[in-house]
Every structure is written in C-alpha cells, then in structure tokens.
Amino acid sequence: MALKMKSSTPIRVREVWAENLVDEFSLIKEAISRFSFVSLDTEFPGTLFLSNLDKSLLSQAPPSHNYSLMKYNVDLLKIIQLGMTLSDSQGNLPSLGTEFHYVWQFNFRDFNIEHDPYNDESIGLLERQGIDLKKNREKGIDSSDFAWMVLTSGLVFNNCSITWITFHGAYDFGFLIKILTRRELPCDMASFLGMVSFFFGVRVYDTKFMMGSISGLRGGLERVAKLLGVERTTGSRHQAGSDSLLTQQTFVRFKDSCANLDLENLNGCEGMIFGLCEGWLGFDRTPEVYIETSTRLIKTQFKEVFSV
C-alpha cells in the first residue's frame, strides 16, 4: 500500500531564484523552530570521475576510494539545484499560514554549459526533467549568496536542534561544504567528516546507510521509495525539490515501518554517510579511478589514471 500523507493538504514546490532568496530564507528561519528535520537533495552535471569497478561492487569499495571519487567530482563540478524539505518529527510539513504545504527548490546560476565540465547524458536527463539551464544562468542564485543565507539562518552550527536527512548523501554534503567554505574539499575523508560535524552537527542521517541491514531493500531513491510503498506526491524525479520531499517521505516510511526507530535515538546511525563510513564492507584490492573519455569539456590534464 502506498504511503499516505498525514493530511490531504496539497504540496507545492517553492522555486527560489536570486530575486526572492532573502524572502524565502526569512520563511525558513521562522519555520525551523517547529520543523527542524531538514531533508536534502542536490542536482549537478553528472559525474566525470568514474571507478573501474563493476557497479555491483561499488558498495563494497573502501571509504577512501568512495571519498576520492566524490571529491574529484565535486571539486570540478558546479551545483545546479538544491532541494530542501522541512518537517517535524512526525513528518508534517510547514504550511506558512496557507492552504498548502511547502518544500523549497533553490536554482543556481553557477553552472555555465558553454564553459563548464559536464556529463552529456546527465545534462540531457536534467533538461528532459524540466530544468531550464538558460533560466538558471539568467535568474539563478549565486552560490556565495546562498552560503551567506545558510550561515546566518540557524540551519548550521545548531547541532542540538536540527536533524539532517539524506539518501546516499555524500554528494549532497560535499556540494554544501564546498559552497559554505568556498574551497575544494579536504584531501582526506576524516577532515571532510569533521566538517560535516562542524557545520551540520551530530544529527546527520543517511537513509541508504540505515536501510543496509534490511534484506532486499537496495537501489536508488526511486526504487527504494517504491519498495516501501512511497509515492511521489509533487514534481518530477531529478528535480531537487521533489527529490528532497521523496527523501523525507522515504525516511519516515522506513523509520515507521521497517526499523521501528525512535527519532530521538536513531540506533547509532548518526553521521554514518553511505560509502564513507570507516569499517565499511571493505574490498580486497585498491581500485583505480578514471575519467570517462566521452565526457565533453574535460581538460587534457584530467585525462589520467588516479590511484586511490
């Protein structure tokens, strides 16, 4: 049976551009006192650095390998969208005094398809799903302005009150930390995880990691949501606002139906990001990382094999 929302109130995605960034963050600042569970999703121009491992083995790769892949990609790429869903501990969303419930979708201007690296297939998929790259360039948010809004919003440095929810969240936190620090990600994974804790506190949960002990519960967000009976209630897949909502609803369903978890004590899963946990399943050899040569706009110096 598909997951039913706690009320029949329709959900709307609040599109955020440069012109309404300040106003929308004012609403978020007011909402987080009651809706302190923050679910994230990011959209970006695909991945350029790939592993030579079969996809079925990637979940068994050492954390250092997974981190290196993520770092190489995040350092080189620019964010396109970020979705944010606020909810309370029961999964209820803010209404902002209206007849609707809301989630947020931030559209960034940083990525320029004429000059920046990207994966052809991924960009084509995002455009087919409705992302207007031209509009993003003309009306989108500069990520430095977004960083200032986040740093002064109460969302970060508030590790006792805010709970962060992701699904396979390494890239989500990777792009956020890159934006907040205006620097490349740290060279080592321990420093990166320290930054996650510094900015986002200890209440960080990755649903993909948490469901690892449940037999048969495998795959990406769309597949797992379907297995759990969760229906997408607004927007399209690969749009960050809609995917952040699906992440939130999948987390609630998993918590309530599969794991019987208490939101006040999530059984030691705090800070355990899928693929970046020490003591992960492990792998018996060190794999290599390489760049897909069919990807456009990659400078020659990047076309080399890296040892991880």
Short mmCIF file of C-alpha atoms in Angstrom, two decimals:
data_model
loop_
_atom_site.label_atom_id
_atom_site.label_comp_id
_atom_site.label_asym_id
_atom_site.label_seq_id
_atom_site.Cartn_x
_atom_site.Cartn_y
_atom_site.Cartn_z
CA MET A 1 0.00 0.00 0.00
CA ALA A 2 1.35 3.41 -0.94
CA LEU A 3 2.27 5.80 1.84
CA LYS A 4 -0.49 8.30 2.59
CA MET A 5 0.35 11.81 3.70
CA LYS A 6 -0.78 12.73 7.18
CA SER A 7 -3.22 15.19 5.63
CA SER A 8 -4.74 15.73 2.22
CA THR A 9 -3.26 19.23 2.00
CA PRO A 10 -1.55 19.60 -1.41
CA ILE A 11 2.20 20.16 -1.50
CA ARG A 12 3.80 22.90 -3.57
CA VAL A 13 7.45 23.45 -4.51
CA ARG A 14 8.64 26.98 -3.74
CA GLU A 15 11.01 27.95 -6.54
CA VAL A 16 13.85 30.12 -5.25
CA TRP A 17 15.84 32.46 -7.52
CA ALA A 18 18.18 35.36 -6.85
CA GLU A 19 15.31 37.83 -6.58
CA ASN A 20 13.44 36.01 -3.79
CA LEU A 21 16.34 34.33 -1.97
CA VAL A 22 16.25 36.65 1.05
CA ASP A 23 12.47 36.43 1.41
CA GLU A 24 12.44 32.65 1.23
CA PHE A 25 15.20 32.32 3.82
CA SER A 26 13.18 34.56 6.13
CA LEU A 27 10.40 31.97 5.93
CA ILE A 28 12.86 29.13 6.52
CA LYS A 29 14.31 30.87 9.59
CA GLU A 30 10.83 31.12 11.08
CA ALA A 31 9.91 27.55 10.18
CA ILE A 32 12.90 25.66 11.58
CA SER A 33 11.88 26.20 15.20
CA ARG A 34 8.92 23.85 14.58
CA PHE A 35 10.12 21.94 11.52
CA SER A 36 13.67 21.00 12.44
CA PHE A 37 14.12 17.92 10.25
CA VAL A 38 15.84 19.02 7.03
CA SER A 39 15.90 16.66 4.05
CA LEU A 40 18.32 17.45 1.21
CA ASP A 41 18.87 16.66 -2.43
CA THR A 42 21.26 18.20 -4.96
CA GLU A 43 21.36 18.18 -8.75
CA PHE A 44 24.63 18.70 -10.60
CA PRO A 45 26.11 17.99 -14.07
CA GLY A 46 26.61 14.26 -13.60
CA THR A 47 29.86 12.57 -12.63
CA LEU A 48 33.10 12.84 -14.59
CA PHE A 49 35.40 10.70 -12.48
CA LEU A 50 34.32 7.07 -12.52
CA SER A 51 35.56 3.84 -10.98
CA ASN A 52 36.73 0.81 -12.91
CA LEU A 53 34.75 -1.35 -10.51
CA ASP A 54 31.55 -3.03 -11.57
CA LYS A 55 28.59 -1.10 -10.16
CA SER A 56 27.59 -4.12 -8.10
CA LEU A 57 30.92 -3.88 -6.26
CA LEU A 58 30.96 -0.13 -5.60
CA SER A 59 29.07 -0.53 -2.33
CA GLN A 60 31.93 -2.74 -1.14
CA ALA A 61 34.71 -0.32 -2.07
CA PRO A 62 36.76 1.16 0.78
CA PRO A 63 35.54 4.50 2.13
CA SER A 64 38.75 6.21 0.99
CA HIS A 65 38.02 5.19 -2.60
CA ASN A 66 34.44 6.43 -2.43
CA TYR A 67 35.56 9.71 -0.89
CA SER A 68 38.21 10.28 -3.57
CA LEU A 69 35.62 9.76 -6.31
CA MET A 70 33.25 12.20 -4.66
CA LYS A 71 35.95 14.79 -4.01
CA TYR A 72 37.29 14.75 -7.57
CA ASN A 73 33.79 15.23 -8.95
CA VAL A 74 32.58 17.87 -6.50
CA ASP A 75 35.79 19.89 -6.83
CA LEU A 76 35.41 20.04 -10.61
CA LEU A 77 31.64 20.44 -10.95
CA LYS A 78 29.17 23.22 -10.15
CA ILE A 79 25.81 22.80 -8.47
CA ILE A 80 22.58 23.32 -10.46
CA GLN A 81 19.80 22.82 -7.89
CA LEU A 82 19.36 22.12 -4.20
CA GLY A 83 16.12 20.85 -2.70
CA MET A 84 15.19 21.31 0.94
CA THR A 85 12.22 19.82 2.76
CA LEU A 86 11.49 20.88 6.34
CA SER A 87 9.36 18.66 8.56
CA ASP A 88 8.66 17.93 12.20
CA SER A 89 9.45 14.62 13.93
CA GLN A 90 6.18 13.14 12.65
CA GLY A 91 6.81 14.08 9.02
CA ASN A 92 4.46 17.07 8.85
CA LEU A 93 5.48 19.93 6.53
CA PRO A 94 5.14 23.70 7.04
CA SER A 95 2.08 25.43 5.59
CA LEU A 96 3.30 29.01 6.16
CA GLY A 97 -0.24 30.01 7.07
CA THR A 98 -1.72 28.95 3.73
CA GLU A 99 -3.82 26.09 2.38
CA PHE A 100 -0.74 24.27 1.07
CA HIS A 101 2.33 22.52 2.43
CA TYR A 102 5.69 23.57 1.02
CA VAL A 103 9.17 22.40 0.10
CA TRP A 104 11.96 24.56 -1.34
CA GLN A 105 13.93 24.32 -4.58
CA PHE A 106 16.98 26.59 -4.98
CA ASN A 107 18.09 27.25 -8.55
CA PHE A 108 21.75 28.25 -9.03
CA ARG A 109 23.43 30.29 -11.73
CA ASP A 110 26.96 28.90 -11.20
CA PHE A 111 26.91 26.27 -13.94
CA ASN A 112 27.52 27.53 -17.47
CA ILE A 113 27.04 24.86 -20.13
CA GLU A 114 29.19 26.87 -22.56
CA HIS A 115 32.31 26.69 -20.39
CA ASP A 116 31.97 24.23 -17.50
CA PRO A 117 32.59 20.46 -17.48
CA TYR A 118 29.58 18.18 -17.53
CA ASN A 119 28.40 14.71 -18.41
CA ASP A 120 26.32 14.75 -21.60
CA GLU A 121 23.90 12.06 -20.50
CA SER A 122 23.27 13.65 -17.11
CA ILE A 123 22.66 17.13 -18.50
CA GLY A 124 20.29 15.71 -21.10
CA LEU A 125 18.34 13.93 -18.35
CA LEU A 126 18.07 17.08 -16.22
CA GLU A 127 16.84 19.11 -19.18
CA ARG A 128 14.25 16.47 -20.06
CA GLN A 129 13.04 16.59 -16.45
CA GLY A 130 12.35 20.30 -16.79
CA ILE A 131 15.47 22.09 -15.57
CA ASP A 132 15.96 25.25 -17.65
CA LEU A 133 19.71 25.88 -17.68
CA LYS A 134 19.30 29.18 -19.55
CA LYS A 135 16.89 30.49 -16.92
CA ASN A 136 19.25 29.34 -14.18
CA ARG A 137 22.06 31.38 -15.71
CA GLU A 138 19.85 34.47 -16.07
CA LYS A 139 17.87 34.39 -12.82
CA GLY A 140 19.56 31.84 -10.61
CA ILE A 141 21.26 32.23 -7.23
CA ASP A 142 24.98 32.84 -6.90
CA SER A 143 26.20 30.11 -4.55
CA SER A 144 28.16 32.66 -2.48
CA ASP A 145 24.89 34.45 -1.69
CA PHE A 146 23.29 31.12 -0.79
CA ALA A 147 26.22 30.36 1.52
CA TRP A 148 25.71 33.59 3.43
CA MET A 149 22.00 32.85 3.83
CA VAL A 150 22.70 29.37 5.16
CA LEU A 151 25.43 30.52 7.54
CA THR A 152 23.14 33.14 9.10
CA SER A 153 19.90 31.13 9.05
CA GLY A 154 20.23 28.90 12.09
CA LEU A 155 20.42 25.82 9.89
CA VAL A 156 24.10 25.23 10.66
CA PHE A 157 26.13 25.37 13.89
CA ASN A 158 22.94 24.18 15.60
CA ASN A 159 23.78 20.56 16.28
CA CYS A 160 21.32 20.08 19.13
CA SER A 161 18.21 21.19 17.27
CA ILE A 162 18.49 20.41 13.55
CA THR A 163 18.32 16.87 12.13
CA TRP A 164 19.63 16.37 8.59
CA ILE A 165 18.24 13.64 6.34
CA THR A 166 19.73 12.48 3.03
CA PHE A 167 19.65 9.48 0.75
CA HIS A 168 23.15 8.49 -0.39
CA GLY A 169 24.17 11.89 0.90
CA ALA A 170 27.92 12.15 0.25
CA TYR A 171 27.49 14.42 -2.77
CA ASP A 172 24.79 16.48 -1.06
CA PHE A 173 27.08 17.31 1.84
CA GLY A 174 30.06 17.57 -0.48
CA PHE A 175 28.48 20.34 -2.54
CA LEU A 176 27.15 22.11 0.56
CA ILE A 177 30.55 22.15 2.22
CA LYS A 178 32.21 23.33 -0.99
CA ILE A 179 29.67 26.18 -1.17
CA LEU A 180 29.96 27.11 2.52
CA THR A 181 33.78 27.12 2.57
CA ARG A 182 34.33 28.39 -1.00
CA ARG A 183 37.15 25.88 -1.26
CA GLU A 184 37.87 22.45 -2.66
CA LEU A 185 37.02 19.58 -0.35
CA PRO A 186 39.66 18.33 2.11
CA CYS A 187 42.18 15.83 0.81
CA ASP A 188 41.33 13.24 3.44
CA MET A 189 37.99 11.78 4.40
CA ALA A 190 38.43 12.30 8.15
CA SER A 191 38.72 16.05 7.66
CA PHE A 192 35.63 16.05 5.46
CA LEU A 193 33.58 14.17 8.05
CA GLY A 194 34.86 16.63 10.65
CA MET A 195 33.49 19.46 8.52
CA VAL A 196 30.12 17.68 8.24
CA SER A 197 30.01 17.51 12.03
CA PHE A 198 31.21 21.12 12.39
CA PHE A 199 28.55 22.60 10.10
CA PHE A 200 25.65 20.17 10.50
CA GLY A 201 26.16 18.67 13.95
CA VAL A 202 25.80 15.08 15.07
CA ARG A 203 22.20 14.53 13.96
CA VAL A 204 23.03 13.60 10.36
CA TYR A 205 21.31 10.53 8.89
CA ASP A 206 21.67 8.80 5.54
CA THR A 207 18.65 6.60 4.83
CA LYS A 208 20.58 4.50 2.31
CA PHE A 209 23.08 3.57 5.02
CA MET A 210 20.35 2.93 7.59
CA MET A 211 18.44 0.51 5.37
CA GLY A 212 21.56 -1.58 4.69
CA SER A 213 20.55 -4.20 7.23
CA ILE A 214 17.10 -4.75 5.69
CA SER A 215 17.09 -7.68 3.27
CA GLY A 216 16.01 -6.77 -0.26
CA LEU A 217 15.98 -3.03 0.36
CA ARG A 218 18.50 -1.98 -2.27
CA GLY A 219 18.86 0.54 -5.07
CA GLY A 220 18.41 4.25 -5.64
CA LEU A 221 15.88 6.58 -4.09
CA GLU A 222 13.14 5.94 -6.67
CA ARG A 223 13.38 2.16 -6.35
CA VAL A 224 13.58 2.14 -2.55
CA ALA A 225 10.62 4.52 -2.27
CA LYS A 226 8.60 2.20 -4.49
CA LEU A 227 9.62 -0.86 -2.46
CA LEU A 228 8.44 0.93 0.67
CA GLY A 229 5.17 1.97 -0.96
CA VAL A 230 6.01 5.67 -1.08
CA GLU A 231 4.54 7.65 -3.97
CA ARG A 232 6.00 10.87 -5.34
CA THR A 233 3.40 13.49 -4.42
CA THR A 234 4.67 16.52 -6.33
CA GLY A 235 7.19 17.40 -9.03
CA SER A 236 9.42 15.15 -11.11
CA ARG A 237 12.38 12.91 -10.36
CA HIS A 238 15.75 14.59 -10.75
CA GLN A 239 14.28 17.90 -9.66
CA ALA A 240 15.85 18.70 -6.32
CA GLY A 241 12.75 19.95 -4.50
CA SER A 242 10.69 16.90 -5.40
CA ASP A 243 13.56 14.52 -4.62
CA SER A 244 14.15 16.13 -1.22
CA LEU A 245 10.47 15.54 -0.42
CA LEU A 246 10.69 11.92 -1.56
CA THR A 247 13.80 11.54 0.61
CA GLN A 248 11.86 12.85 3.62
CA GLN A 249 8.85 10.62 2.97
CA THR A 250 11.06 7.55 2.41
CA PHE A 251 12.88 8.23 5.68
CA VAL A 252 9.59 8.50 7.58
CA ARG A 253 8.24 5.31 6.00
CA PHE A 254 11.46 3.42 6.70
CA LYS A 255 11.57 4.64 10.28
CA ASP A 256 7.94 3.81 10.98
CA SER A 257 7.55 0.53 9.08
CA CYS A 258 10.89 -1.20 8.72
CA ALA A 259 13.21 -0.21 11.52
CA ASN A 260 10.83 0.86 14.29
CA LEU A 261 13.31 3.59 15.13
CA ASP A 262 12.90 6.28 17.74
CA LEU A 263 13.71 9.66 16.16
CA GLU A 264 15.28 10.76 19.42
CA ASN A 265 17.74 7.87 19.36
CA LEU A 266 18.39 6.52 15.89
CA ASN A 267 20.36 3.48 17.00
CA GLY A 268 23.87 4.84 16.47
CA CYS A 269 23.39 5.85 12.82
CA GLU A 270 24.41 9.47 13.48
CA GLY A 271 26.92 10.76 10.95
CA MET A 272 27.07 7.47 9.04
CA ILE A 273 27.08 8.57 5.40
CA PHE A 274 26.65 5.77 2.88
CA GLY A 275 30.01 4.69 1.49
CA LEU A 276 32.05 7.00 3.74
CA CYS A 277 31.89 5.01 6.98
CA GLU A 278 35.04 3.55 8.46
CA GLY A 279 34.58 -0.16 8.85
CA TRP A 280 32.51 -0.31 5.66
CA LEU A 281 32.24 -3.71 3.94
CA GLY A 282 35.75 -3.38 2.60
CA PHE A 283 37.40 -4.55 -0.61
CA ASP A 284 40.35 -6.84 -1.22
CA ARG A 285 42.23 -4.61 -3.66
CA THR A 286 42.72 -0.95 -4.31
CA PRO A 287 40.65 0.02 -7.36
CA GLU A 288 41.53 2.73 -9.83
CA VAL A 289 39.62 5.89 -10.67
CA TYR A 290 39.44 7.18 -14.21
CA ILE A 291 37.59 9.77 -16.25
CA GLU A 292 35.07 8.77 -18.88
CA THR A 293 36.72 9.95 -22.09
CA SER A 294 33.38 10.53 -23.83
CA THR A 295 32.56 13.36 -21.43
CA ARG A 296 32.79 16.78 -23.07
CA LEU A 297 34.87 19.76 -22.00
CA ILE A 298 37.41 17.88 -19.88
CA LYS A 299 40.85 19.42 -19.96
CA THR A 300 43.71 17.19 -21.07
CA GLN A 301 45.43 17.20 -17.70
CA PHE A 302 42.44 15.48 -16.11
CA LYS A 303 42.59 12.53 -18.51
CA GLU A 304 44.87 10.38 -16.43
CA VAL A 305 44.55 7.39 -14.14
CA PHE A 306 44.49 8.08 -10.43
CA SER A 307 45.47 5.61 -7.76
CA VAL A 308 43.28 5.74 -4.70
#
